[in-house]
Amino acid sequence: MATRREYRPHLVLAVAVPMFFQLTGVIVLSFFSPLVFRTVGFGSNAALMGAVILGATNLVALMLSTLVIDRYGRKVLFMVGGVQMIIAQVAIAWIMGAQIGKGGEAPMARTYGVAVLVFTCIHAAGFGWSWGPLGWVVPGEIFPVDIRSAGQAMNVSIGLGLTFVQTQSFLPMLCAFKYGTFAYYAAWVAVMTVFIALFLPETKGVPLESMTTVWVKHWYWKRFVEPQGKSAEALT
Protein backbone atom coordinates (compact mmCIF):
# COMPACT_ATOMS: atom_id res chain seq x y z
CA MET A 1 0.00 0.00 0.00
CA ALA A 2 2.87 2.37 0.74
CA THR A 3 4.76 1.59 -2.45
CA ARG A 4 1.98 2.07 -5.02
CA ARG A 5 0.98 5.60 -5.95
CA GLU A 6 -2.72 4.83 -6.44
CA TYR A 7 -2.99 3.64 -2.86
CA ARG A 8 -1.54 6.77 -1.24
CA PRO A 9 -4.98 8.28 -0.49
CA HIS A 10 -5.97 5.06 1.25
CA LEU A 11 -2.72 5.03 3.21
CA VAL A 12 -3.24 8.60 4.40
CA LEU A 13 -6.76 7.87 5.60
CA ALA A 14 -5.71 4.54 7.13
CA VAL A 15 -3.44 6.56 9.42
CA ALA A 16 -5.52 9.73 9.81
CA VAL A 17 -8.91 8.22 10.66
CA PRO A 18 -7.85 6.14 13.70
CA MET A 19 -5.51 8.91 14.87
CA PHE A 20 -8.26 11.52 14.75
CA PHE A 21 -10.71 9.04 16.29
CA GLN A 22 -8.53 8.92 19.40
CA LEU A 23 -7.82 12.65 19.44
CA THR A 24 -11.49 13.49 19.85
CA GLY A 25 -10.79 12.82 23.53
CA VAL A 26 -13.93 10.75 24.03
CA ILE A 27 -12.12 7.52 24.86
CA VAL A 28 -10.12 8.98 27.74
CA LEU A 29 -13.03 11.09 28.93
CA SER A 30 -15.11 7.91 29.12
CA PHE A 31 -12.38 6.10 31.03
CA PHE A 32 -11.68 8.92 33.46
CA SER A 33 -15.08 10.64 33.60
CA PRO A 34 -15.61 9.83 37.32
CA LEU A 35 -12.31 11.56 38.11
CA VAL A 36 -13.23 14.57 35.96
CA PHE A 37 -16.62 14.85 37.67
CA ARG A 38 -14.98 14.58 41.09
CA THR A 39 -12.68 17.42 40.05
CA VAL A 40 -15.65 19.70 39.35
CA GLY A 41 -17.22 19.03 42.72
CA PHE A 42 -19.32 15.87 42.40
CA GLY A 43 -19.34 13.33 45.22
CA SER A 44 -18.31 9.72 44.64
CA ASN A 45 -21.81 8.42 43.89
CA ALA A 46 -22.73 11.46 41.78
CA ALA A 47 -19.50 11.13 39.80
CA LEU A 48 -20.26 7.49 39.03
CA MET A 49 -23.82 8.38 38.06
CA GLY A 50 -22.44 11.09 35.77
CA ALA A 51 -20.28 8.44 34.06
CA VAL A 52 -23.40 6.30 33.55
CA ILE A 53 -25.28 9.25 32.05
CA LEU A 54 -22.33 9.97 29.78
CA GLY A 55 -22.23 6.37 28.53
CA ALA A 56 -25.99 6.31 27.96
CA THR A 57 -25.81 9.55 25.97
CA ASN A 58 -23.11 8.10 23.75
CA LEU A 59 -25.15 4.92 23.20
CA VAL A 60 -28.33 6.81 22.27
CA ALA A 61 -26.41 9.04 19.82
CA LEU A 62 -24.78 5.97 18.29
CA MET A 63 -28.19 4.37 17.74
CA LEU A 64 -29.56 7.58 16.20
CA SER A 65 -26.67 7.67 13.76
CA THR A 66 -27.82 4.39 12.23
CA LEU A 67 -31.04 6.13 11.16
CA VAL A 68 -29.40 9.08 9.39
CA ILE A 69 -26.00 7.87 8.19
CA ASP A 70 -27.29 6.80 4.77
CA ARG A 71 -29.76 9.65 4.48
CA TYR A 72 -27.45 12.63 4.99
CA GLY A 73 -24.06 11.11 4.20
CA ARG A 74 -20.81 10.63 6.06
CA LYS A 75 -19.35 14.11 5.68
CA VAL A 76 -22.45 15.87 7.00
CA LEU A 77 -22.34 13.81 10.19
CA PHE A 78 -18.60 14.45 10.52
CA MET A 79 -19.16 18.20 10.16
CA VAL A 80 -22.11 18.41 12.56
CA GLY A 81 -20.45 16.20 15.15
CA GLY A 82 -17.15 18.06 14.82
CA VAL A 83 -18.70 21.49 15.39
CA GLN A 84 -20.70 20.12 18.31
CA MET A 85 -17.59 18.63 19.95
CA ILE A 86 -15.59 21.84 19.47
CA ILE A 87 -18.29 23.94 21.13
CA ALA A 88 -18.60 21.49 24.01
CA GLN A 89 -14.84 21.21 24.63
CA VAL A 90 -14.33 24.97 24.50
CA ALA A 91 -17.23 25.45 26.93
CA ILE A 92 -15.77 22.88 29.34
CA ALA A 93 -12.35 24.52 29.16
CA TRP A 94 -13.86 27.96 29.75
CA ILE A 95 -15.97 26.85 32.73
CA MET A 96 -13.14 24.96 34.38
CA GLY A 97 -10.65 27.75 33.72
CA ALA A 98 -12.96 30.42 35.10
CA GLN A 99 -14.16 28.45 38.12
CA ILE A 100 -11.26 26.24 39.16
CA GLY A 101 -8.40 28.39 37.92
CA LYS A 102 -4.91 27.51 36.79
CA GLY A 103 -4.06 25.88 40.11
CA GLY A 104 -7.08 23.60 39.95
CA GLU A 105 -7.76 24.03 43.67
CA ALA A 106 -10.59 26.58 43.73
CA PRO A 107 -14.03 25.11 44.55
CA MET A 108 -16.65 25.02 41.80
CA ALA A 109 -20.27 25.92 42.36
CA ARG A 110 -22.68 23.03 41.83
CA THR A 111 -24.39 24.82 38.94
CA TYR A 112 -21.13 24.98 37.01
CA GLY A 113 -20.41 21.33 37.83
CA VAL A 114 -23.74 20.34 36.30
CA ALA A 115 -22.91 22.52 33.29
CA VAL A 116 -19.67 20.56 32.83
CA LEU A 117 -21.66 17.33 32.90
CA VAL A 118 -24.11 18.70 30.31
CA PHE A 119 -21.37 19.83 27.95
CA THR A 120 -19.54 16.54 28.41
CA CYS A 121 -22.72 14.74 27.35
CA ILE A 122 -23.07 17.10 24.36
CA HIS A 123 -19.51 16.23 23.41
CA ALA A 124 -20.22 12.50 23.77
CA ALA A 125 -23.37 12.84 21.66
CA GLY A 126 -21.44 14.64 18.93
CA PHE A 127 -18.95 11.81 18.90
CA GLY A 128 -21.69 9.18 19.05
CA TRP A 129 -23.29 10.18 15.76
CA SER A 130 -20.13 11.14 13.94
CA TRP A 131 -16.68 9.76 14.74
CA GLY A 132 -18.04 6.93 16.90
CA PRO A 133 -19.66 4.91 14.09
CA LEU A 134 -17.92 6.56 11.12
CA GLY A 135 -14.47 5.83 12.50
CA TRP A 136 -15.27 2.20 11.66
CA VAL A 137 -17.66 2.60 8.73
CA VAL A 138 -15.43 4.78 6.55
CA PRO A 139 -12.31 2.54 6.71
CA GLY A 140 -14.54 -0.41 5.86
CA GLU A 141 -15.72 1.35 2.70
CA ILE A 142 -12.72 3.14 1.22
CA PHE A 143 -10.21 0.30 0.80
CA PRO A 144 -10.17 -1.70 -2.44
CA VAL A 145 -10.57 -5.46 -2.09
CA ASP A 146 -6.89 -6.23 -2.68
CA ILE A 147 -5.70 -4.05 0.22
CA ARG A 148 -8.77 -4.13 2.47
CA SER A 149 -7.29 -6.60 4.97
CA ALA A 150 -4.04 -4.62 5.23
CA GLY A 151 -5.88 -1.31 5.50
CA GLN A 152 -8.23 -2.55 8.20
CA ALA A 153 -5.35 -4.13 10.11
CA MET A 154 -3.48 -0.82 10.02
CA ASN A 155 -6.60 1.07 11.09
CA VAL A 156 -7.25 -1.17 14.11
CA SER A 157 -3.59 -1.41 15.13
CA ILE A 158 -3.09 2.35 15.11
CA GLY A 159 -6.33 2.85 17.02
CA LEU A 160 -5.46 0.36 19.76
CA GLY A 161 -1.91 1.67 20.03
CA LEU A 162 -3.12 5.24 20.45
CA THR A 163 -5.70 4.11 23.00
CA PHE A 164 -2.84 2.83 25.13
CA VAL A 165 -0.86 6.06 24.69
CA GLN A 166 -3.88 8.20 25.51
CA THR A 167 -4.81 6.32 28.66
CA GLN A 168 -1.23 6.56 29.92
CA SER A 169 -0.85 10.26 29.16
CA PHE A 170 -4.28 11.74 29.95
CA LEU A 171 -3.91 12.02 33.73
CA PRO A 172 -0.43 13.63 33.60
CA MET A 173 -1.77 16.00 30.94
CA LEU A 174 -4.81 16.86 33.05
CA CYS A 175 -2.62 17.52 36.10
CA ALA A 176 -0.19 19.65 34.10
CA PHE A 177 -2.53 21.64 31.86
CA LYS A 178 -5.78 21.53 33.88
CA TYR A 179 -8.55 23.08 31.77
CA GLY A 180 -6.10 23.50 28.88
CA THR A 181 -6.44 19.76 28.26
CA PHE A 182 -9.95 20.31 26.92
CA ALA A 183 -8.80 23.19 24.74
CA TYR A 184 -6.11 20.84 23.38
CA TYR A 185 -8.74 18.32 22.30
CA ALA A 186 -10.96 21.08 20.89
CA ALA A 187 -8.06 22.21 18.70
CA TRP A 188 -7.56 18.68 17.40
CA VAL A 189 -11.26 18.31 16.63
CA ALA A 190 -11.07 21.56 14.64
CA VAL A 191 -8.10 20.19 12.68
CA MET A 192 -9.79 16.87 11.93
CA THR A 193 -13.05 18.56 10.91
CA VAL A 194 -11.20 20.69 8.35
CA PHE A 195 -9.28 17.62 7.17
CA ILE A 196 -12.50 15.66 6.64
CA ALA A 197 -14.11 18.58 4.81
CA LEU A 198 -11.17 18.82 2.41
CA PHE A 199 -9.85 15.30 1.94
CA LEU A 200 -12.53 12.71 2.66
CA PRO A 201 -14.62 11.80 -0.40
CA GLU A 202 -18.32 11.21 0.19
CA THR A 203 -19.10 7.48 0.01
CA LYS A 204 -22.86 7.57 0.59
CA GLY A 205 -24.66 5.30 -1.85
CA VAL A 206 -21.48 4.18 -3.61
CA PRO A 207 -21.13 0.38 -4.08
CA LEU A 208 -17.86 -1.07 -2.81
CA GLU A 209 -16.90 -2.28 -6.29
CA SER A 210 -17.29 1.29 -7.63
CA MET A 211 -15.44 3.03 -4.81
CA THR A 212 -12.54 3.98 -7.12
CA THR A 213 -14.79 6.56 -8.77
CA VAL A 214 -15.00 8.71 -5.63
CA TRP A 215 -11.21 9.03 -5.59
CA VAL A 216 -10.99 9.79 -9.30
CA LYS A 217 -13.52 12.62 -8.90
CA HIS A 218 -11.95 14.10 -5.75
CA TRP A 219 -10.27 17.48 -6.25
CA TYR A 220 -6.98 16.37 -4.65
CA TRP A 221 -6.78 12.57 -4.71
CA LYS A 222 -7.54 12.33 -8.43
CA ARG A 223 -3.88 13.09 -9.16
CA PHE A 224 -2.95 9.76 -7.55
CA VAL A 225 -5.77 7.47 -8.67
CA GLU A 226 -6.41 6.53 -12.29
CA PRO A 227 -9.81 5.48 -13.67
CA GLN A 228 -10.38 1.74 -13.63
CA GLY A 229 -10.19 1.50 -17.42
CA LYS A 230 -6.74 3.07 -17.57
CA SER A 231 -5.51 0.89 -14.72
CA ALA A 232 -6.64 -2.21 -16.55
CA GLU A 233 -4.89 -1.06 -19.75
CA ALA A 234 -1.67 -0.44 -17.82
CA LEU A 235 -1.75 -3.96 -16.41
CA THR A 236 -2.23 -5.49 -19.86
mmCIF file of C-alpha atoms in Angstrom:
data_model
loop_
_atom_site.group_PDB
_atom_site.id
_atom_site.type_symbol
_atom_site.label_atom_id
_atom_site.label_comp_id
_atom_site.label_asym_id
_atom_site.label_seq_id
_atom_site.Cartn_x
_atom_site.Cartn_y
_atom_site.Cartn_z
ATOM 1 C CA MET A 1 0.000 0.000 0.000
ATOM 2 C CA ALA A 2 2.874 2.365 0.745
ATOM 3 C CA THR A 3 4.762 1.588 -2.453
ATOM 4 C CA ARG A 4 1.983 2.075 -5.020
ATOM 5 C CA ARG A 5 0.978 5.604 -5.949
ATOM 6 C CA GLU A 6 -2.721 4.831 -6.444
ATOM 7 C CA TYR A 7 -2.988 3.643 -2.857
ATOM 8 C CA ARG A 8 -1.544 6.771 -1.238
ATOM 9 C CA PRO A 9 -4.977 8.276 -0.491
ATOM 10 C CA HIS A 10 -5.975 5.057 1.250
ATOM 11 C CA LEU A 11 -2.716 5.027 3.205
ATOM 12 C CA VAL A 12 -3.237 8.603 4.397
ATOM 13 C CA LEU A 13 -6.760 7.867 5.599
ATOM 14 C CA ALA A 14 -5.706 4.537 7.126
ATOM 15 C CA VAL A 15 -3.440 6.564 9.418
ATOM 16 C CA ALA A 16 -5.517 9.729 9.806
ATOM 17 C CA VAL A 17 -8.909 8.215 10.661
ATOM 18 C CA PRO A 18 -7.846 6.135 13.704
ATOM 19 C CA MET A 19 -5.509 8.906 14.873
ATOM 20 C CA PHE A 20 -8.263 11.523 14.752
ATOM 21 C CA PHE A 21 -10.712 9.036 16.286
ATOM 22 C CA GLN A 22 -8.534 8.918 19.400
ATOM 23 C CA LEU A 23 -7.819 12.652 19.436
ATOM 24 C CA THR A 24 -11.491 13.490 19.853
ATOM 25 C CA GLY A 25 -10.790 12.824 23.526
ATOM 26 C CA VAL A 26 -13.933 10.749 24.033
ATOM 27 C CA ILE A 27 -12.118 7.521 24.864
ATOM 28 C CA VAL A 28 -10.117 8.978 27.739
ATOM 29 C CA LEU A 29 -13.034 11.090 28.933
ATOM 30 C CA SER A 30 -15.113 7.913 29.124
ATOM 31 C CA PHE A 31 -12.377 6.101 31.028
ATOM 32 C CA PHE A 32 -11.683 8.917 33.460
ATOM 33 C CA SER A 33 -15.075 10.644 33.602
ATOM 34 C CA PRO A 34 -15.611 9.835 37.322
ATOM 35 C CA LEU A 35 -12.310 11.562 38.107
ATOM 36 C CA VAL A 36 -13.234 14.575 35.961
ATOM 37 C CA PHE A 37 -16.621 14.851 37.666
ATOM 38 C CA ARG A 38 -14.982 14.583 41.095
ATOM 39 C CA THR A 39 -12.683 17.425 40.052
ATOM 40 C CA VAL A 40 -15.651 19.704 39.346
ATOM 41 C CA GLY A 41 -17.221 19.034 42.725
ATOM 42 C CA PHE A 42 -19.320 15.872 42.401
ATOM 43 C CA GLY A 43 -19.341 13.329 45.220
ATOM 44 C CA SER A 44 -18.312 9.723 44.639
ATOM 45 C CA ASN A 45 -21.805 8.422 43.893
ATOM 46 C CA ALA A 46 -22.731 11.462 41.784
ATOM 47 C CA ALA A 47 -19.503 11.130 39.801
ATOM 48 C CA LEU A 48 -20.263 7.489 39.032
ATOM 49 C CA MET A 49 -23.822 8.379 38.059
ATOM 50 C CA GLY A 50 -22.437 11.092 35.775
ATOM 51 C CA ALA A 51 -20.285 8.439 34.064
ATOM 52 C CA VAL A 52 -23.397 6.296 33.547
ATOM 53 C CA ILE A 53 -25.281 9.249 32.049
ATOM 54 C CA LEU A 54 -22.328 9.965 29.776
ATOM 55 C CA GLY A 55 -22.234 6.374 28.533
ATOM 56 C CA ALA A 56 -25.994 6.312 27.961
ATOM 57 C CA THR A 57 -25.809 9.547 25.972
ATOM 58 C CA ASN A 58 -23.109 8.095 23.754
ATOM 59 C CA LEU A 59 -25.149 4.924 23.203
ATOM 60 C CA VAL A 60 -28.329 6.814 22.268
ATOM 61 C CA ALA A 61 -26.411 9.036 19.822
ATOM 62 C CA LEU A 62 -24.784 5.969 18.295
ATOM 63 C CA MET A 63 -28.194 4.367 17.743
ATOM 64 C CA LEU A 64 -29.559 7.579 16.204
ATOM 65 C CA SER A 65 -26.670 7.672 13.763
ATOM 66 C CA THR A 66 -27.817 4.389 12.230
ATOM 67 C CA LEU A 67 -31.041 6.132 11.163
ATOM 68 C CA VAL A 68 -29.396 9.076 9.394
ATOM 69 C CA ILE A 69 -26.004 7.874 8.191
ATOM 70 C CA ASP A 70 -27.290 6.802 4.766
ATOM 71 C CA ARG A 71 -29.761 9.653 4.476
ATOM 72 C CA TYR A 72 -27.447 12.626 4.985
ATOM 73 C CA GLY A 73 -24.059 11.107 4.202
ATOM 74 C CA ARG A 74 -20.813 10.628 6.058
ATOM 75 C CA LYS A 75 -19.345 14.114 5.676
ATOM 76 C CA VAL A 76 -22.451 15.872 6.996
ATOM 77 C CA LEU A 77 -22.335 13.814 10.192
ATOM 78 C CA PHE A 78 -18.596 14.449 10.517
ATOM 79 C CA MET A 79 -19.156 18.199 10.163
ATOM 80 C CA VAL A 80 -22.106 18.409 12.562
ATOM 81 C CA GLY A 81 -20.447 16.200 15.148
ATOM 82 C CA GLY A 82 -17.148 18.065 14.819
ATOM 83 C CA VAL A 83 -18.700 21.489 15.388
ATOM 84 C CA GLN A 84 -20.696 20.117 18.307
ATOM 85 C CA MET A 85 -17.592 18.628 19.953
ATOM 86 C CA ILE A 86 -15.593 21.841 19.471
ATOM 87 C CA ILE A 87 -18.286 23.941 21.131
ATOM 88 C CA ALA A 88 -18.602 21.485 24.015
ATOM 89 C CA GLN A 89 -14.841 21.213 24.630
ATOM 90 C CA VAL A 90 -14.332 24.974 24.499
ATOM 91 C CA ALA A 91 -17.230 25.446 26.932
ATOM 92 C CA ILE A 92 -15.771 22.879 29.344
ATOM 93 C CA ALA A 93 -12.346 24.519 29.159
ATOM 94 C CA TRP A 94 -13.864 27.963 29.750
ATOM 95 C CA ILE A 95 -15.975 26.849 32.731
ATOM 96 C CA MET A 96 -13.145 24.956 34.382
ATOM 97 C CA GLY A 97 -10.653 27.747 33.720
ATOM 98 C CA ALA A 98 -12.957 30.418 35.101
ATOM 99 C CA GLN A 99 -14.162 28.452 38.119
ATOM 100 C CA ILE A 100 -11.260 26.238 39.162
ATOM 101 C CA GLY A 101 -8.403 28.389 37.925
ATOM 102 C CA LYS A 102 -4.910 27.506 36.786
ATOM 103 C CA GLY A 103 -4.063 25.882 40.105
ATOM 104 C CA GLY A 104 -7.076 23.602 39.949
ATOM 105 C CA GLU A 105 -7.759 24.035 43.665
ATOM 106 C CA ALA A 106 -10.588 26.580 43.725
ATOM 107 C CA PRO A 107 -14.031 25.113 44.553
ATOM 108 C CA MET A 108 -16.646 25.024 41.804
ATOM 109 C CA ALA A 109 -20.274 25.922 42.363
ATOM 110 C CA ARG A 110 -22.681 23.034 41.827
ATOM 111 C CA THR A 111 -24.393 24.824 38.936
ATOM 112 C CA TYR A 112 -21.127 24.977 37.011
ATOM 113 C CA GLY A 113 -20.406 21.335 37.833
ATOM 114 C CA VAL A 114 -23.740 20.339 36.303
ATOM 115 C CA ALA A 115 -22.914 22.518 33.291
ATOM 116 C CA VAL A 116 -19.667 20.563 32.830
ATOM 117 C CA LEU A 117 -21.662 17.328 32.902
ATOM 118 C CA VAL A 118 -24.115 18.698 30.315
ATOM 119 C CA PHE A 119 -21.369 19.832 27.947
ATOM 120 C CA THR A 120 -19.542 16.540 28.413
ATOM 121 C CA CYS A 121 -22.722 14.741 27.350
ATOM 122 C CA ILE A 122 -23.066 17.098 24.362
ATOM 123 C CA HIS A 123 -19.507 16.229 23.410
ATOM 124 C CA ALA A 124 -20.224 12.495 23.768
ATOM 125 C CA ALA A 125 -23.372 12.840 21.663
ATOM 126 C CA GLY A 126 -21.441 14.643 18.925
ATOM 127 C CA PHE A 127 -18.953 11.807 18.903
ATOM 128 C CA GLY A 128 -21.691 9.182 19.054
ATOM 129 C CA TRP A 129 -23.294 10.178 15.764
ATOM 130 C CA SER A 130 -20.125 11.138 13.939
ATOM 131 C CA TRP A 131 -16.684 9.756 14.740
ATOM 132 C CA GLY A 132 -18.038 6.927 16.898
ATOM 133 C CA PRO A 133 -19.656 4.906 14.086
ATOM 134 C CA LEU A 134 -17.923 6.563 11.121
ATOM 135 C CA GLY A 135 -14.469 5.830 12.504
ATOM 136 C CA TRP A 136 -15.274 2.196 11.663
ATOM 137 C CA VAL A 137 -17.663 2.600 8.726
ATOM 138 C CA VAL A 138 -15.431 4.777 6.548
ATOM 139 C CA PRO A 139 -12.312 2.544 6.710
ATOM 140 C CA GLY A 140 -14.538 -0.412 5.857
ATOM 141 C CA GLU A 141 -15.716 1.354 2.696
ATOM 142 C CA ILE A 142 -12.720 3.140 1.223
ATOM 143 C CA PHE A 143 -10.214 0.299 0.799
ATOM 144 C CA PRO A 144 -10.166 -1.701 -2.443
ATOM 145 C CA VAL A 145 -10.571 -5.459 -2.092
ATOM 146 C CA ASP A 146 -6.887 -6.228 -2.684
ATOM 147 C CA ILE A 147 -5.696 -4.049 0.219
ATOM 148 C CA ARG A 148 -8.770 -4.133 2.466
ATOM 149 C CA SER A 149 -7.294 -6.598 4.972
ATOM 150 C CA ALA A 150 -4.038 -4.625 5.226
ATOM 151 C CA GLY A 151 -5.879 -1.312 5.505
ATOM 152 C CA GLN A 152 -8.234 -2.555 8.201
ATOM 153 C CA ALA A 153 -5.346 -4.129 10.109
ATOM 154 C CA MET A 154 -3.483 -0.821 10.023
ATOM 155 C CA ASN A 155 -6.598 1.065 11.092
ATOM 156 C CA VAL A 156 -7.250 -1.171 14.106
ATOM 157 C CA SER A 157 -3.585 -1.410 15.130
ATOM 158 C CA ILE A 158 -3.090 2.354 15.110
ATOM 159 C CA GLY A 159 -6.331 2.853 17.022
ATOM 160 C CA LEU A 160 -5.461 0.356 19.757
ATOM 161 C CA GLY A 161 -1.909 1.669 20.030
ATOM 162 C CA LEU A 162 -3.119 5.243 20.451
ATOM 163 C CA THR A 163 -5.703 4.112 23.003
ATOM 164 C CA PHE A 164 -2.837 2.831 25.132
ATOM 165 C CA VAL A 165 -0.856 6.062 24.686
ATOM 166 C CA GLN A 166 -3.885 8.205 25.512
ATOM 167 C CA THR A 167 -4.814 6.319 28.659
ATOM 168 C CA GLN A 168 -1.233 6.560 29.918
ATOM 169 C CA SER A 169 -0.850 10.263 29.156
ATOM 170 C CA PHE A 170 -4.281 11.739 29.953
ATOM 171 C CA LEU A 171 -3.910 12.017 33.731
ATOM 172 C CA PRO A 172 -0.427 13.626 33.599
ATOM 173 C CA MET A 173 -1.769 15.995 30.938
ATOM 174 C CA LEU A 174 -4.813 16.863 33.050
ATOM 175 C CA CYS A 175 -2.620 17.517 36.103
ATOM 176 C CA ALA A 176 -0.186 19.650 34.096
ATOM 177 C CA PHE A 177 -2.526 21.637 31.861
ATOM 178 C CA LYS A 178 -5.779 21.533 33.878
ATOM 179 C CA TYR A 179 -8.547 23.079 31.772
ATOM 180 C CA GLY A 180 -6.096 23.502 28.883
ATOM 181 C CA THR A 181 -6.438 19.757 28.263
ATOM 182 C CA PHE A 182 -9.954 20.305 26.918
ATOM 183 C CA ALA A 183 -8.800 23.190 24.736
ATOM 184 C CA TYR A 184 -6.113 20.838 23.382
ATOM 185 C CA TYR A 185 -8.740 18.315 22.302
ATOM 186 C CA ALA A 186 -10.956 21.079 20.892
ATOM 187 C CA ALA A 187 -8.065 22.215 18.702
ATOM 188 C CA TRP A 188 -7.558 18.685 17.401
ATOM 189 C CA VAL A 189 -11.262 18.313 16.632
ATOM 190 C CA ALA A 190 -11.070 21.557 14.640
ATOM 191 C CA VAL A 191 -8.100 20.189 12.677
ATOM 192 C CA MET A 192 -9.790 16.868 11.933
ATOM 193 C CA THR A 193 -13.049 18.558 10.909
ATOM 194 C CA VAL A 194 -11.201 20.689 8.346
ATOM 195 C CA PHE A 195 -9.282 17.616 7.168
ATOM 196 C CA ILE A 196 -12.495 15.658 6.639
ATOM 197 C CA ALA A 197 -14.112 18.581 4.809
ATOM 198 C CA LEU A 198 -11.175 18.816 2.406
ATOM 199 C CA PHE A 199 -9.848 15.297 1.942
ATOM 200 C CA LEU A 200 -12.535 12.706 2.658
ATOM 201 C CA PRO A 201 -14.619 11.801 -0.403
ATOM 202 C CA GLU A 202 -18.318 11.212 0.195
ATOM 203 C CA THR A 203 -19.103 7.482 0.007
ATOM 204 C CA LYS A 204 -22.862 7.571 0.590
ATOM 205 C CA GLY A 205 -24.661 5.300 -1.854
ATOM 206 C CA VAL A 206 -21.476 4.182 -3.615
ATOM 207 C CA PRO A 207 -21.128 0.379 -4.076
ATOM 208 C CA LEU A 208 -17.859 -1.068 -2.810
ATOM 209 C CA GLU A 209 -16.902 -2.285 -6.288
ATOM 210 C CA SER A 210 -17.288 1.286 -7.628
ATOM 211 C CA MET A 211 -15.440 3.031 -4.808
ATOM 212 C CA THR A 212 -12.544 3.978 -7.119
ATOM 213 C CA THR A 213 -14.786 6.559 -8.775
ATOM 214 C CA VAL A 214 -14.997 8.708 -5.630
ATOM 215 C CA TRP A 215 -11.205 9.034 -5.586
ATOM 216 C CA VAL A 216 -10.994 9.789 -9.303
ATOM 217 C CA LYS A 217 -13.515 12.621 -8.901
ATOM 218 C CA HIS A 218 -11.947 14.096 -5.753
ATOM 219 C CA TRP A 219 -10.269 17.478 -6.246
ATOM 220 C CA TYR A 220 -6.984 16.369 -4.645
ATOM 221 C CA TRP A 221 -6.776 12.569 -4.707
ATOM 222 C CA LYS A 222 -7.545 12.334 -8.432
ATOM 223 C CA ARG A 223 -3.882 13.085 -9.160
ATOM 224 C CA PHE A 224 -2.945 9.761 -7.549
ATOM 225 C CA VAL A 225 -5.772 7.466 -8.670
ATOM 226 C CA GLU A 226 -6.407 6.528 -12.289
ATOM 227 C CA PRO A 227 -9.809 5.484 -13.674
ATOM 228 C CA GLN A 228 -10.377 1.736 -13.634
ATOM 229 C CA GLY A 229 -10.193 1.495 -17.423
ATOM 230 C CA LYS A 230 -6.738 3.074 -17.569
ATOM 231 C CA SER A 231 -5.511 0.894 -14.719
ATOM 232 C CA ALA A 232 -6.645 -2.213 -16.550
ATOM 233 C CA GLU A 233 -4.887 -1.062 -19.749
ATOM 234 C CA ALA A 234 -1.672 -0.437 -17.825
ATOM 235 C CA LEU A 235 -1.752 -3.960 -16.412
ATOM 236 C CA THR A 236 -2.227 -5.488 -19.861
#
